[in-house]
Amino acid sequence: MKNSEAVGKYAAEIVAKQISKKKNSVLGLASGRTAIPFYNWLVKYYNTGRIDFSNVKTFNLDEYYGAGFWDKNSLRNFMQEIFFNRVNLKDKNINFLDGGEKNWREVCKNYEGEIRKSGGIDLQILGIGRNGHIGFNEPGSSQKSKTRKVKLSSMTRKVNGIKYKEALTMGISTILRARKIVLLATGKHKSEIMKQVLYGEINSKVPASFLRKHGDIIFIMDREAASQIKRFK
Ligand code: GLP
């Protein structure tokens, strides 16, 4: 794709199609800078009447451990501002890991339970960390991992500019259970990792490489992120 706008628009189209096919779709959502144009497109589609979110359910991938919902640095707060407050999603249909809750084991177990109860995630949106993380499944995360508490790598903490040392995240197995997955990657700084994800070995050194085992995955990249992939040079 030409740029991050085009990537966001393409992904928003996939969401629009999904919701027109199934009004009560269950979406898995990602935070992060890459996803901002995507959410802006979803808001545009809502404003023009193309998407109705009133029956849609969402599950976000992750949250900083120690960040309550209304903490201004929480990923929940990011999602409220960039997306939830701007469309007609119902509060009761928004699911989020509560990083402010001390009993994280319970929180993570319930989250897996809620995903199952909802019938499973129809469409999971992902970004990718420079070290290949998806959600906050840092290098070393197993393919069998479930929703749990994890340590953040120093690179992730630096790139995200946060004080939190840990996070709650859906596991790799939780992500791989989604029926359809769409990963967005934009910018030169994602080109090295995208080459590894698509052509390197599939193992936990690059957690996103496990996505290649999924039968319905789309990697959407802009020119910069795809610049180390021969076909797109
Ligand atoms: C963050 C989040 C991911 C996100 C990724 C990329 O740390 N945990 O869900 O997709 O890293 O972030 P960005 O889009 O800001 O590069």
JSON list of C-alpha atoms and ligand atoms in Angstrom, two decimals:
[
{"chain": "A", "resi": 1, "resn": "MET", "atom": "CA", "xyz": [0.00, 0.00, 0.00]},
{"chain": "A", "resi": 2, "resn": "LYS", "atom": "CA", "xyz": [1.06, 3.55, -0.63]},
{"chain": "A", "resi": 3, "resn": "ASN", "atom": "CA", "xyz": [1.03, 4.83, 2.96]},
{"chain": "A", "resi": 4, "resn": "SER", "atom": "CA", "xyz": [-0.44, 4.43, 6.45]},
{"chain": "A", "resi": 5, "resn": "GLU", "atom": "CA", "xyz": [-3.74, 6.06, 5.36]},
{"chain": "A", "resi": 6, "resn": "ALA", "atom": "CA", "xyz": [-4.20, 3.45, 2.64]},
{"chain": "A", "resi": 7, "resn": "VAL", "atom": "CA", "xyz": [-3.37, 0.67, 5.10]},
{"chain": "A", "resi": 8, "resn": "GLY", "atom": "CA", "xyz": [-5.95, 2.03, 7.58]},
{"chain": "A", "resi": 9, "resn": "LYS", "atom": "CA", "xyz": [-8.59, 2.35, 4.88]},
{"chain": "A", "resi": 10, "resn": "TYR", "atom": "CA", "xyz": [-8.02, -1.16, 3.55]},
{"chain": "A", "resi": 11, "resn": "ALA", "atom": "CA", "xyz": [-8.36, -2.62, 7.06]},
{"chain": "A", "resi": 12, "resn": "ALA", "atom": "CA", "xyz": [-11.49, -0.53, 7.73]},
{"chain": "A", "resi": 13, "resn": "GLU", "atom": "CA", "xyz": [-13.00, -1.96, 4.52]},
{"chain": "A", "resi": 14, "resn": "ILE", "atom": "CA", "xyz": [-12.44, -5.46, 5.84]},
{"chain": "A", "resi": 15, "resn": "VAL", "atom": "CA", "xyz": [-14.22, -4.51, 9.08]},
{"chain": "A", "resi": 16, "resn": "ALA", "atom": "CA", "xyz": [-17.11, -2.93, 7.15]},
{"chain": "A", "resi": 17, "resn": "LYS", "atom": "CA", "xyz": [-17.55, -6.11, 5.11]},
{"chain": "A", "resi": 18, "resn": "GLN", "atom": "CA", "xyz": [-17.38, -8.27, 8.22]},
{"chain": "A", "resi": 19, "resn": "ILE", "atom": "CA", "xyz": [-20.07, -6.23, 10.01]},
{"chain": "A", "resi": 20, "resn": "SER", "atom": "CA", "xyz": [-22.33, -6.07, 6.97]},
{"chain": "A", "resi": 21, "resn": "LYS", "atom": "CA", "xyz": [-22.14, -9.88, 6.80]},
{"chain": "A", "resi": 22, "resn": "LYS", "atom": "CA", "xyz": [-22.71, -10.33, 10.55]},
{"chain": "A", "resi": 23, "resn": "LYS", "atom": "CA", "xyz": [-24.22, -7.43, 12.52]},
{"chain": "A", "resi": 24, "resn": "ASN", "atom": "CA", "xyz": [-23.17, -8.84, 15.89]},
{"chain": "A", "resi": 25, "resn": "SER", "atom": "CA", "xyz": [-19.56, -9.51, 14.90]},
{"chain": "A", "resi": 26, "resn": "VAL", "atom": "CA", "xyz": [-16.94, -9.89, 17.62]},
{"chain": "A", "resi": 27, "resn": "LEU", "atom": "CA", "xyz": [-13.87, -7.77, 16.91]},
{"chain": "A", "resi": 28, "resn": "GLY", "atom": "CA", "xyz": [-10.46, -8.10, 18.51]},
{"chain": "A", "resi": 29, "resn": "LEU", "atom": "CA", "xyz": [-8.81, -4.67, 18.63]},
{"chain": "A", "resi": 30, "resn": "ALA", "atom": "CA", "xyz": [-5.28, -3.33, 18.98]},
{"chain": "A", "resi": 31, "resn": "SER", "atom": "CA", "xyz": [-3.97, -0.05, 20.33]},
{"chain": "A", "resi": 32, "resn": "GLY", "atom": "CA", "xyz": [-0.82, 1.66, 19.05]},
{"chain": "A", "resi": 33, "resn": "ARG", "atom": "CA", "xyz": [0.12, 4.42, 16.64]},
{"chain": "A", "resi": 34, "resn": "THR", "atom": "CA", "xyz": [-0.19, 2.24, 13.55]},
{"chain": "A", "resi": 35, "resn": "ALA", "atom": "CA", "xyz": [-3.89, 1.72, 14.17]},
{"chain": "A", "resi": 36, "resn": "ILE", "atom": "CA", "xyz": [-4.80, 5.44, 14.41]},
{"chain": "A", "resi": 37, "resn": "PRO", "atom": "CA", "xyz": [-5.60, 5.95, 10.68]},
{"chain": "A", "resi": 38, "resn": "PHE", "atom": "CA", "xyz": [-7.59, 2.69, 10.77]},
{"chain": "A", "resi": 39, "resn": "TYR", "atom": "CA", "xyz": [-9.78, 3.95, 13.64]},
{"chain": "A", "resi": 40, "resn": "ASN", "atom": "CA", "xyz": [-10.23, 7.29, 11.92]},
{"chain": "A", "resi": 41, "resn": "TRP", "atom": "CA", "xyz": [-11.54, 5.44, 8.86]},
{"chain": "A", "resi": 42, "resn": "LEU", "atom": "CA", "xyz": [-13.90, 3.39, 11.00]},
{"chain": "A", "resi": 43, "resn": "VAL", "atom": "CA", "xyz": [-15.26, 6.63, 12.52]},
{"chain": "A", "resi": 44, "resn": "LYS", "atom": "CA", "xyz": [-15.72, 8.07, 9.00]},
{"chain": "A", "resi": 45, "resn": "TYR", "atom": "CA", "xyz": [-17.63, 4.95, 7.94]},
{"chain": "A", "resi": 46, "resn": "TYR", "atom": "CA", "xyz": [-19.79, 5.23, 11.05]},
{"chain": "A", "resi": 47, "resn": "ASN", "atom": "CA", "xyz": [-20.49, 8.93, 10.38]},
{"chain": "A", "resi": 48, "resn": "THR", "atom": "CA", "xyz": [-21.51, 8.24, 6.81]},
{"chain": "A", "resi": 49, "resn": "GLY", "atom": "CA", "xyz": [-23.83, 5.41, 7.88]},
{"chain": "A", "resi": 50, "resn": "ARG", "atom": "CA", "xyz": [-21.74, 2.66, 6.34]},
{"chain": "A", "resi": 51, "resn": "ILE", "atom": "CA", "xyz": [-21.06, 0.85, 9.63]},
{"chain": "A", "resi": 52, "resn": "ASP", "atom": "CA", "xyz": [-23.41, 0.40, 12.58]},
{"chain": "A", "resi": 53, "resn": "PHE", "atom": "CA", "xyz": [-21.59, -0.74, 15.71]},
{"chain": "A", "resi": 54, "resn": "SER", "atom": "CA", "xyz": [-24.71, -1.11, 17.88]},
{"chain": "A", "resi": 55, "resn": "ASN", "atom": "CA", "xyz": [-24.57, -4.91, 17.91]},
{"chain": "A", "resi": 56, "resn": "VAL", "atom": "CA", "xyz": [-20.80, -5.30, 17.68]},
{"chain": "A", "resi": 57, "resn": "LYS", "atom": "CA", "xyz": [-18.71, -6.65, 20.57]},
{"chain": "A", "resi": 58, "resn": "THR", "atom": "CA", "xyz": [-15.06, -5.81, 21.07]},
{"chain": "A", "resi": 59, "resn": "PHE", "atom": "CA", "xyz": [-12.15, -7.33, 22.98]},
{"chain": "A", "resi": 60, "resn": "ASN", "atom": "CA", "xyz": [-8.91, -5.37, 23.19]},
{"chain": "A", "resi": 61, "resn": "LEU", "atom": "CA", "xyz": [-5.65, -7.21, 23.16]},
{"chain": "A", "resi": 62, "resn": "ASP", "atom": "CA", "xyz": [-3.84, -5.77, 26.12]},
{"chain": "A", "resi": 63, "resn": "GLU", "atom": "CA", "xyz": [-3.43, -3.28, 28.96]},
{"chain": "A", "resi": 64, "resn": "TYR", "atom": "CA", "xyz": [-0.57, -2.09, 31.16]},
{"chain": "A", "resi": 65, "resn": "TYR", "atom": "CA", "xyz": [-0.56, -3.79, 34.53]},
{"chain": "A", "resi": 66, "resn": "GLY", "atom": "CA", "xyz": [-1.13, -1.09, 37.12]},
{"chain": "A", "resi": 67, "resn": "ALA", "atom": "CA", "xyz": [-3.18, 1.09, 34.76]},
{"chain": "A", "resi": 68, "resn": "GLY", "atom": "CA", "xyz": [-6.86, 1.31, 35.70]},
{"chain": "A", "resi": 69, "resn": "PHE", "atom": "CA", "xyz": [-9.44, 2.06, 33.01]},
{"chain": "A", "resi": 70, "resn": "TRP", "atom": "CA", "xyz": [-9.45, 5.77, 33.58]},
{"chain": "A", "resi": 71, "resn": "ASP", "atom": "CA", "xyz": [-5.71, 6.24, 34.04]},
{"chain": "A", "resi": 72, "resn": "LYS", "atom": "CA", "xyz": [-4.70, 8.68, 31.35]},
{"chain": "A", "resi": 73, "resn": "ASN", "atom": "CA", "xyz": [-1.83, 6.44, 30.22]},
{"chain": "A", "resi": 74, "resn": "SER", "atom": "CA", "xyz": [-3.97, 3.34, 29.98]},
{"chain": "A", "resi": 75, "resn": "LEU", "atom": "CA", "xyz": [-4.64, 1.69, 26.64]},
{"chain": "A", "resi": 76, "resn": "ARG", "atom": "CA", "xyz": [-8.33, 1.81, 27.55]},
{"chain": "A", "resi": 77, "resn": "ASN", "atom": "CA", "xyz": [-8.11, 5.59, 27.68]},
{"chain": "A", "resi": 78, "resn": "PHE", "atom": "CA", "xyz": [-6.33, 5.62, 24.31]},
{"chain": "A", "resi": 79, "resn": "MET", "atom": "CA", "xyz": [-9.14, 3.51, 22.83]},
{"chain": "A", "resi": 80, "resn": "GLN", "atom": "CA", "xyz": [-11.85, 5.70, 24.36]},
{"chain": "A", "resi": 81, "resn": "GLU", "atom": "CA", "xyz": [-10.42, 8.82, 22.78]},
{"chain": "A", "resi": 82, "resn": "ILE", "atom": "CA", "xyz": [-9.46, 7.44, 19.43]},
{"chain": "A", "resi": 83, "resn": "PHE", "atom": "CA", "xyz": [-12.45, 5.18, 18.84]},
{"chain": "A", "resi": 84, "resn": "PHE", "atom": "CA", "xyz": [-15.00, 4.17, 21.52]},
{"chain": "A", "resi": 85, "resn": "ASN", "atom": "CA", "xyz": [-16.23, 7.72, 22.26]},
{"chain": "A", "resi": 86, "resn": "ARG", "atom": "CA", "xyz": [-16.71, 8.44, 18.57]},
{"chain": "A", "resi": 87, "resn": "VAL", "atom": "CA", "xyz": [-18.96, 5.55, 17.48]},
{"chain": "A", "resi": 88, "resn": "ASN", "atom": "CA", "xyz": [-22.14, 3.84, 18.70]},
{"chain": "A", "resi": 89, "resn": "LEU", "atom": "CA", "xyz": [-20.56, 0.84, 20.41]},
{"chain": "A", "resi": 90, "resn": "LYS", "atom": "CA", "xyz": [-22.48, 0.00, 23.58]},
{"chain": "A", "resi": 91, "resn": "ASP", "atom": "CA", "xyz": [-20.46, 0.19, 26.80]},
{"chain": "A", "resi": 92, "resn": "LYS", "atom": "CA", "xyz": [-21.56, -3.28, 27.80]},
{"chain": "A", "resi": 93, "resn": "ASN", "atom": "CA", "xyz": [-20.16, -4.64, 24.55]},
{"chain": "A", "resi": 94, "resn": "ILE", "atom": "CA", "xyz": [-16.67, -3.25, 25.13]},
{"chain": "A", "resi": 95, "resn": "ASN", "atom": "CA", "xyz": [-14.37, -5.74, 26.82]},
{"chain": "A", "resi": 96, "resn": "PHE", "atom": "CA", "xyz": [-11.01, -4.73, 28.21]},
{"chain": "A", "resi": 97, "resn": "LEU", "atom": "CA", "xyz": [-8.42, -6.26, 30.51]},
{"chain": "A", "resi": 98, "resn": "ASP", "atom": "CA", "xyz": [-8.45, -4.25, 33.74]},
{"chain": "A", "resi": 99, "resn": "GLY", "atom": "CA", "xyz": [-4.84, -3.46, 34.60]},
{"chain": "A", "resi": 100, "resn": "GLY", "atom": "CA", "xyz": [-5.96, -1.73, 37.80]},
{"chain": "A", "resi": 101, "resn": "GLU", "atom": "CA", "xyz": [-7.31, -4.96, 39.27]},
{"chain": "A", "resi": 102, "resn": "LYS", "atom": "CA", "xyz": [-4.81, -6.66, 41.63]},
{"chain": "A", "resi": 103, "resn": "ASN", "atom": "CA", "xyz": [-6.25, -10.13, 41.04]},
{"chain": "A", "resi": 104, "resn": "TRP", "atom": "CA", "xyz": [-4.85, -10.44, 37.54]},
{"chain": "A", "resi": 105, "resn": "ARG", "atom": "CA", "xyz": [-5.23, -14.23, 37.40]},
{"chain": "A", "resi": 106, "resn": "GLU", "atom": "CA", "xyz": [-8.97, -13.88, 37.81]},
{"chain": "A", "resi": 107, "resn": "VAL", "atom": "CA", "xyz": [-9.09, -11.01, 35.29]},
{"chain": "A", "resi": 108, "resn": "CYS", "atom": "CA", "xyz": [-7.22, -13.07, 32.66]},
{"chain": "A", "resi": 109, "resn": "LYS", "atom": "CA", "xyz": [-9.24, -16.23, 33.25]},
{"chain": "A", "resi": 110, "resn": "ASN", "atom": "CA", "xyz": [-12.52, -14.31, 33.00]},
{"chain": "A", "resi": 111, "resn": "TYR", "atom": "CA", "xyz": [-11.37, -12.66, 29.78]},
{"chain": "A", "resi": 112, "resn": "GLU", "atom": "CA", "xyz": [-10.75, -16.02, 28.11]},
{"chain": "A", "resi": 113, "resn": "GLY", "atom": "CA", "xyz": [-14.18, -17.09, 29.39]},
{"chain": "A", "resi": 114, "resn": "GLU", "atom": "CA", "xyz": [-15.88, -13.96, 28.02]},
{"chain": "A", "resi": 115, "resn": "ILE", "atom": "CA", "xyz": [-14.29, -14.46, 24.60]},
{"chain": "A", "resi": 116, "resn": "ARG", "atom": "CA", "xyz": [-15.58, -18.04, 24.49]},
{"chain": "A", "resi": 117, "resn": "LYS", "atom": "CA", "xyz": [-19.05, -16.99, 25.72]},
{"chain": "A", "resi": 118, "resn": "SER", "atom": "CA", "xyz": [-19.28, -14.40, 22.95]},
{"chain": "A", "resi": 119, "resn": "GLY", "atom": "CA", "xyz": [-18.75, -17.18, 20.40]},
{"chain": "A", "resi": 120, "resn": "GLY", "atom": "CA", "xyz": [-15.09, -16.33, 19.71]},
{"chain": "A", "resi": 121, "resn": "ILE", "atom": "CA", "xyz": [-13.42, -13.48, 17.86]},
{"chain": "A", "resi": 122, "resn": "ASP", "atom": "CA", "xyz": [-14.54, -13.15, 14.23]},
{"chain": "A", "resi": 123, "resn": "LEU", "atom": "CA", "xyz": [-11.90, -10.66, 13.18]},
{"chain": "A", "resi": 124, "resn": "GLN", "atom": "CA", "xyz": [-8.72, -9.78, 15.07]},
{"chain": "A", "resi": 125, "resn": "ILE", "atom": "CA", "xyz": [-6.80, -6.60, 14.24]},
{"chain": "A", "resi": 126, "resn": "LEU", "atom": "CA", "xyz": [-3.11, -6.58, 15.17]},
{"chain": "A", "resi": 127, "resn": "GLY", "atom": "CA", "xyz": [-0.16, -4.24, 15.09]},
{"chain": "A", "resi": 128, "resn": "ILE", "atom": "CA", "xyz": [3.40, -5.43, 15.57]},
{"chain": "A", "resi": 129, "resn": "GLY", "atom": "CA", "xyz": [6.25, -4.38, 17.83]},
{"chain": "A", "resi": 130, "resn": "ARG", "atom": "CA", "xyz": [9.73, -3.85, 16.39]},
{"chain": "A", "resi": 131, "resn": "ASN", "atom": "CA", "xyz": [10.80, -7.01, 18.21]},
{"chain": "A", "resi": 132, "resn": "GLY", "atom": "CA", "xyz": [7.95, -9.02, 16.69]},
{"chain": "A", "resi": 133, "resn": "HIS", "atom": "CA", "xyz": [5.53, -8.83, 19.61]},
{"chain": "A", "resi": 134, "resn": "ILE", "atom": "CA", "xyz": [1.79, -9.08, 19.01]},
{"chain": "A", "resi": 135, "resn": "GLY", "atom": "CA", "xyz": [-0.41, -7.81, 21.81]},
{"chain": "A", "resi": 136, "resn": "PHE", "atom": "CA", "xyz": [2.25, -7.80, 24.50]},
{"chain": "A", "resi": 137, "resn": "ASN", "atom": "CA", "xyz": [3.50, -11.28, 23.67]},
{"chain": "A", "resi": 138, "resn": "GLU", "atom": "CA", "xyz": [7.17, -10.45, 23.76]},
{"chain": "A", "resi": 139, "resn": "PRO", "atom": "CA", "xyz": [9.90, -12.70, 22.28]},
{"chain": "A", "resi": 140, "resn": "GLY", "atom": "CA", "xyz": [9.93, -15.97, 24.22]},
{"chain": "A", "resi": 141, "resn": "SER", "atom": "CA", "xyz": [6.12, -16.24, 24.32]},
{"chain": "A", "resi": 142, "resn": "SER", "atom": "CA", "xyz": [4.92, -19.72, 23.50]},
{"chain": "A", "resi": 143, "resn": "GLN", "atom": "CA", "xyz": [2.39, -20.56, 20.82]},
{"chain": "A", "resi": 144, "resn": "LYS", "atom": "CA", "xyz": [0.24, -22.11, 23.54]},
{"chain": "A", "resi": 145, "resn": "SER", "atom": "CA", "xyz": [0.19, -18.99, 25.73]},
{"chain": "A", "resi": 146, "resn": "LYS", "atom": "CA", "xyz": [-3.13, -17.74, 27.02]},
{"chain": "A", "resi": 147, "resn": "THR", "atom": "CA", "xyz": [-4.26, -14.40, 28.45]},
{"chain": "A", "resi": 148, "resn": "ARG", "atom": "CA", "xyz": [-1.80, -13.62, 31.26]},
{"chain": "A", "resi": 149, "resn": "LYS", "atom": "CA", "xyz": [0.51, -11.13, 32.94]},
{"chain": "A", "resi": 150, "resn": "VAL", "atom": "CA", "xyz": [3.83, -10.54, 31.17]},
{"chain": "A", "resi": 151, "resn": "LYS", "atom": "CA", "xyz": [7.03, -8.55, 31.66]},
{"chain": "A", "resi": 152, "resn": "LEU", "atom": "CA", "xyz": [7.58, -5.82, 29.10]},
{"chain": "A", "resi": 153, "resn": "SER", "atom": "CA", "xyz": [10.94, -5.71, 27.33]},
{"chain": "A", "resi": 154, "resn": "SER", "atom": "CA", "xyz": [13.06, -2.60, 27.82]},
{"chain": "A", "resi": 155, "resn": "MET", "atom": "CA", "xyz": [12.66, -1.88, 24.08]},
{"chain": "A", "resi": 156, "resn": "THR", "atom": "CA", "xyz": [8.86, -1.91, 24.34]},
{"chain": "A", "resi": 157, "resn": "ARG", "atom": "CA", "xyz": [8.91, 0.34, 27.41]},
{"chain": "A", "resi": 158, "resn": "LYS", "atom": "CA", "xyz": [11.21, 2.79, 25.69]},
{"chain": "A", "resi": 159, "resn": "VAL", "atom": "CA", "xyz": [9.33, 2.84, 22.37]},
{"chain": "A", "resi": 160, "resn": "ASN", "atom": "CA", "xyz": [5.96, 3.22, 24.12]},
{"chain": "A", "resi": 161, "resn": "GLY", "atom": "CA", "xyz": [7.40, 5.77, 26.58]},
{"chain": "A", "resi": 162, "resn": "ILE", "atom": "CA", "xyz": [5.78, 4.24, 29.64]},
{"chain": "A", "resi": 163, "resn": "LYS", "atom": "CA", "xyz": [6.67, 3.61, 33.28]},
{"chain": "A", "resi": 164, "resn": "TYR", "atom": "CA", "xyz": [4.78, 0.29, 33.54]},
{"chain": "A", "resi": 165, "resn": "LYS", "atom": "CA", "xyz": [7.00, -2.77, 33.73]},
{"chain": "A", "resi": 166, "resn": "GLU", "atom": "CA", "xyz": [4.30, -5.37, 33.16]},
{"chain": "A", "resi": 167, "resn": "ALA", "atom": "CA", "xyz": [1.13, -5.83, 31.14]},
{"chain": "A", "resi": 168, "resn": "LEU", "atom": "CA", "xyz": [-1.86, -8.10, 30.73]},
{"chain": "A", "resi": 169, "resn": "THR", "atom": "CA", "xyz": [-2.23, -9.53, 27.25]},
{"chain": "A", "resi": 170, "resn": "MET", "atom": "CA", "xyz": [-4.23, -12.06, 25.27]},
{"chain": "A", "resi": 171, "resn": "GLY", "atom": "CA", "xyz": [-1.92, -15.00, 24.57]},
{"chain": "A", "resi": 172, "resn": "ILE", "atom": "CA", "xyz": [-0.71, -16.26, 21.21]},
{"chain": "A", "resi": 173, "resn": "SER", "atom": "CA", "xyz": [-3.18, -19.16, 21.36]},
{"chain": "A", "resi": 174, "resn": "THR", "atom": "CA", "xyz": [-6.00, -16.71, 22.17]},
{"chain": "A", "resi": 175, "resn": "ILE", "atom": "CA", "xyz": [-5.07, -14.64, 19.11]},
{"chain": "A", "resi": 176, "resn": "LEU", "atom": "CA", "xyz": [-4.72, -17.67, 16.84]},
{"chain": "A", "resi": 177, "resn": "ARG", "atom": "CA", "xyz": [-8.25, -18.81, 17.74]},
{"chain": "A", "resi": 178, "resn": "ALA", "atom": "CA", "xyz": [-9.71, -15.75, 15.94]},
{"chain": "A", "resi": 179, "resn": "ARG", "atom": "CA", "xyz": [-11.43, -16.76, 12.69]},
{"chain": "A", "resi": 180, "resn": "LYS", "atom": "CA", "xyz": [-9.74, -14.07, 10.66]},
{"chain": "A", "resi": 181, "resn": "ILE", "atom": "CA", "xyz": [-6.66, -11.98, 11.48]},
{"chain": "A", "resi": 182, "resn": "VAL", "atom": "CA", "xyz": [-5.43, -8.73, 9.95]},
{"chain": "A", "resi": 183, "resn": "LEU", "atom": "CA", "xyz": [-2.00, -7.37, 10.87]},
{"chain": "A", "resi": 184, "resn": "LEU", "atom": "CA", "xyz": [-1.08, -3.77, 10.09]},
{"chain": "A", "resi": 185, "resn": "ALA", "atom": "CA", "xyz": [2.50, -2.57, 9.74]},
{"chain": "A", "resi": 186, "resn": "THR", "atom": "CA", "xyz": [3.64, 0.85, 8.58]},
{"chain": "A", "resi": 187, "resn": "GLY", "atom": "CA", "xyz": [6.93, 2.73, 8.46]},
{"chain": "A", "resi": 188, "resn": "LYS", "atom": "CA", "xyz": [10.57, 1.93, 7.76]},
{"chain": "A", "resi": 189, "resn": "HIS", "atom": "CA", "xyz": [11.15, 0.92, 11.40]},
{"chain": "A", "resi": 190, "resn": "LYS", "atom": "CA", "xyz": [8.88, -2.12, 10.86]},
{"chain": "A", "resi": 191, "resn": "SER", "atom": "CA", "xyz": [10.59, -3.35, 7.67]},
{"chain": "A", "resi": 192, "resn": "GLU", "atom": "CA", "xyz": [13.25, -5.56, 9.31]},
{"chain": "A", "resi": 193, "resn": "ILE", "atom": "CA", "xyz": [10.76, -7.32, 11.57]},
{"chain": "A", "resi": 194, "resn": "MET", "atom": "CA", "xyz": [8.27, -7.83, 8.72]},
{"chain": "A", "resi": 195, "resn": "LYS", "atom": "CA", "xyz": [10.97, -9.58, 6.70]},
{"chain": "A", "resi": 196, "resn": "GLN", "atom": "CA", "xyz": [11.59, -11.91, 9.64]},
{"chain": "A", "resi": 197, "resn": "VAL", "atom": "CA", "xyz": [7.89, -12.50, 10.23]},
{"chain": "A", "resi": 198, "resn": "LEU", "atom": "CA", "xyz": [7.24, -13.47, 6.62]},
{"chain": "A", "resi": 199, "resn": "TYR", "atom": "CA", "xyz": [10.46, -15.28, 5.70]},
{"chain": "A", "resi": 200, "resn": "GLY", "atom": "CA", "xyz": [12.22, -16.24, 8.92]},
{"chain": "A", "resi": 201, "resn": "GLU", "atom": "CA", "xyz": [11.74, -19.33, 11.04]},
{"chain": "A", "resi": 202, "resn": "ILE", "atom": "CA", "xyz": [8.45, -19.77, 12.83]},
{"chain": "A", "resi": 203, "resn": "ASN", "atom": "CA", "xyz": [9.33, -19.70, 16.51]},
{"chain": "A", "resi": 204, "resn": "SER", "atom": "CA", "xyz": [8.91, -17.76, 19.72]},
{"chain": "A", "resi": 205, "resn": "LYS", "atom": "CA", "xyz": [11.92, -15.51, 19.02]},
{"chain": "A", "resi": 206, "resn": "VAL", "atom": "CA", "xyz": [9.54, -13.66, 16.69]},
{"chain": "A", "resi": 207, "resn": "PRO", "atom": "CA", "xyz": [6.06, -14.21, 18.18]},
{"chain": "A", "resi": 208, "resn": "ALA", "atom": "CA", "xyz": [4.29, -12.77, 15.10]},
{"chain": "A", "resi": 209, "resn": "SER", "atom": "CA", "xyz": [5.83, -15.56, 12.98]},
{"chain": "A", "resi": 210, "resn": "PHE", "atom": "CA", "xyz": [3.23, -17.94, 14.53]},
{"chain": "A", "resi": 211, "resn": "LEU", "atom": "CA", "xyz": [0.59, -16.08, 12.52]},
{"chain": "A", "resi": 212, "resn": "ARG", "atom": "CA", "xyz": [1.82, -17.92, 9.41]},
{"chain": "A", "resi": 213, "resn": "LYS", "atom": "CA", "xyz": [0.22, -21.03, 10.88]},
{"chain": "A", "resi": 214, "resn": "HIS", "atom": "CA", "xyz": [-3.21, -19.39, 10.73]},
{"chain": "A", "resi": 215, "resn": "GLY", "atom": "CA", "xyz": [-5.38, -20.20, 7.73]},
{"chain": "A", "resi": 216, "resn": "ASP", "atom": "CA", "xyz": [-6.91, -16.75, 7.31]},
{"chain": "A", "resi": 217, "resn": "ILE", "atom": "CA", "xyz": [-4.34, -14.01, 7.92]},
{"chain": "A", "resi": 218, "resn": "ILE", "atom": "CA", "xyz": [-3.77, -10.83, 5.93]},
{"chain": "A", "resi": 219, "resn": "PHE", "atom": "CA", "xyz": [-0.60, -8.78, 6.42]},
{"chain": "A", "resi": 220, "resn": "ILE", "atom": "CA", "xyz": [-1.23, -5.19, 5.32]},
{"chain": "A", "resi": 221, "resn": "MET", "atom": "CA", "xyz": [1.91, -3.10, 4.92]},
{"chain": "A", "resi": 222, "resn": "ASP", "atom": "CA", "xyz": [2.76, 0.28, 3.51]},
{"chain": "A", "resi": 223, "resn": "ARG", "atom": "CA", "xyz": [5.69, 0.58, 1.07]},
{"chain": "A", "resi": 224, "resn": "GLU", "atom": "CA", "xyz": [8.14, 1.41, 3.82]},
{"chain": "A", "resi": 225, "resn": "ALA", "atom": "CA", "xyz": [7.27, -1.56, 6.01]},
{"chain": "A", "resi": 226, "resn": "ALA", "atom": "CA", "xyz": [7.41, -3.84, 2.94]},
{"chain": "A", "resi": 227, "resn": "SER", "atom": "CA", "xyz": [10.67, -2.36, 1.64]},
{"chain": "A", "resi": 228, "resn": "GLN", "atom": "CA", "xyz": [12.83, -5.34, 2.68]},
{"chain": "A", "resi": 229, "resn": "ILE", "atom": "CA", "xyz": [10.55, -7.82, 1.02]},
{"chain": "A", "resi": 230, "resn": "LYS", "atom": "CA", "xyz": [11.95, -8.52, -2.43]},
{"chain": "A", "resi": 231, "resn": "ARG", "atom": "CA", "xyz": [8.69, -8.61, -4.36]},
{"chain": "A", "resi": 232, "resn": "PHE", "atom": "CA", "xyz": [7.74, -5.14, -3.14]},
{"chain": "A", "resi": 233, "resn": "LYS", "atom": "CA", "xyz": [11.05, -3.33, -3.56]},
{"chain": "B", "resi": 1, "resn": "GLP", "atom": "C1", "xyz": [2.21, -2.06, 21.33]},
{"chain": "B", "resi": 1, "resn": "GLP", "atom": "C2", "xyz": [0.92, -2.87, 21.58]},
{"chain": "B", "resi": 1, "resn": "GLP", "atom": "C3", "xyz": [0.55, -3.64, 20.38]},
{"chain": "B", "resi": 1, "resn": "GLP", "atom": "C4", "xyz": [0.80, -2.78, 19.18]},
{"chain": "B", "resi": 1, "resn": "GLP", "atom": "C5", "xyz": [2.28, -2.67, 18.95]},
{"chain": "B", "resi": 1, "resn": "GLP", "atom": "C6", "xyz": [2.69, -1.67, 17.88]},
{"chain": "B", "resi": 1, "resn": "GLP", "atom": "O1", "xyz": [3.12, -2.13, 22.32]},
{"chain": "B", "resi": 1, "resn": "GLP", "atom": "N1", "xyz": [0.95, -3.74, 22.69]},
{"chain": "B", "resi": 1, "resn": "GLP", "atom": "O2", "xyz": [-0.79, -4.10, 20.48]},
{"chain": "B", "resi": 1, "resn": "GLP", "atom": "O3", "xyz": [0.22, -3.35, 18.06]},
{"chain": "B", "resi": 1, "resn": "GLP", "atom": "O4", "xyz": [2.93, -2.45, 20.16]},
{"chain": "B", "resi": 1, "resn": "GLP", "atom": "O5", "xyz": [2.60, -0.37, 18.31]},
{"chain": "B", "resi": 1, "resn": "GLP", "atom": "P1", "xyz": [2.75, 0.86, 17.30]},
{"chain": "B", "resi": 1, "resn": "GLP", "atom": "O6", "xyz": [1.63, 0.72, 16.36]},
{"chain": "B", "resi": 1, "resn": "GLP", "atom": "O7", "xyz": [2.63, 2.08, 18.16]},
{"chain": "B", "resi": 1, "resn": "GLP", "atom": "O8", "xyz": [4.06, 0.72, 16.63]}
]
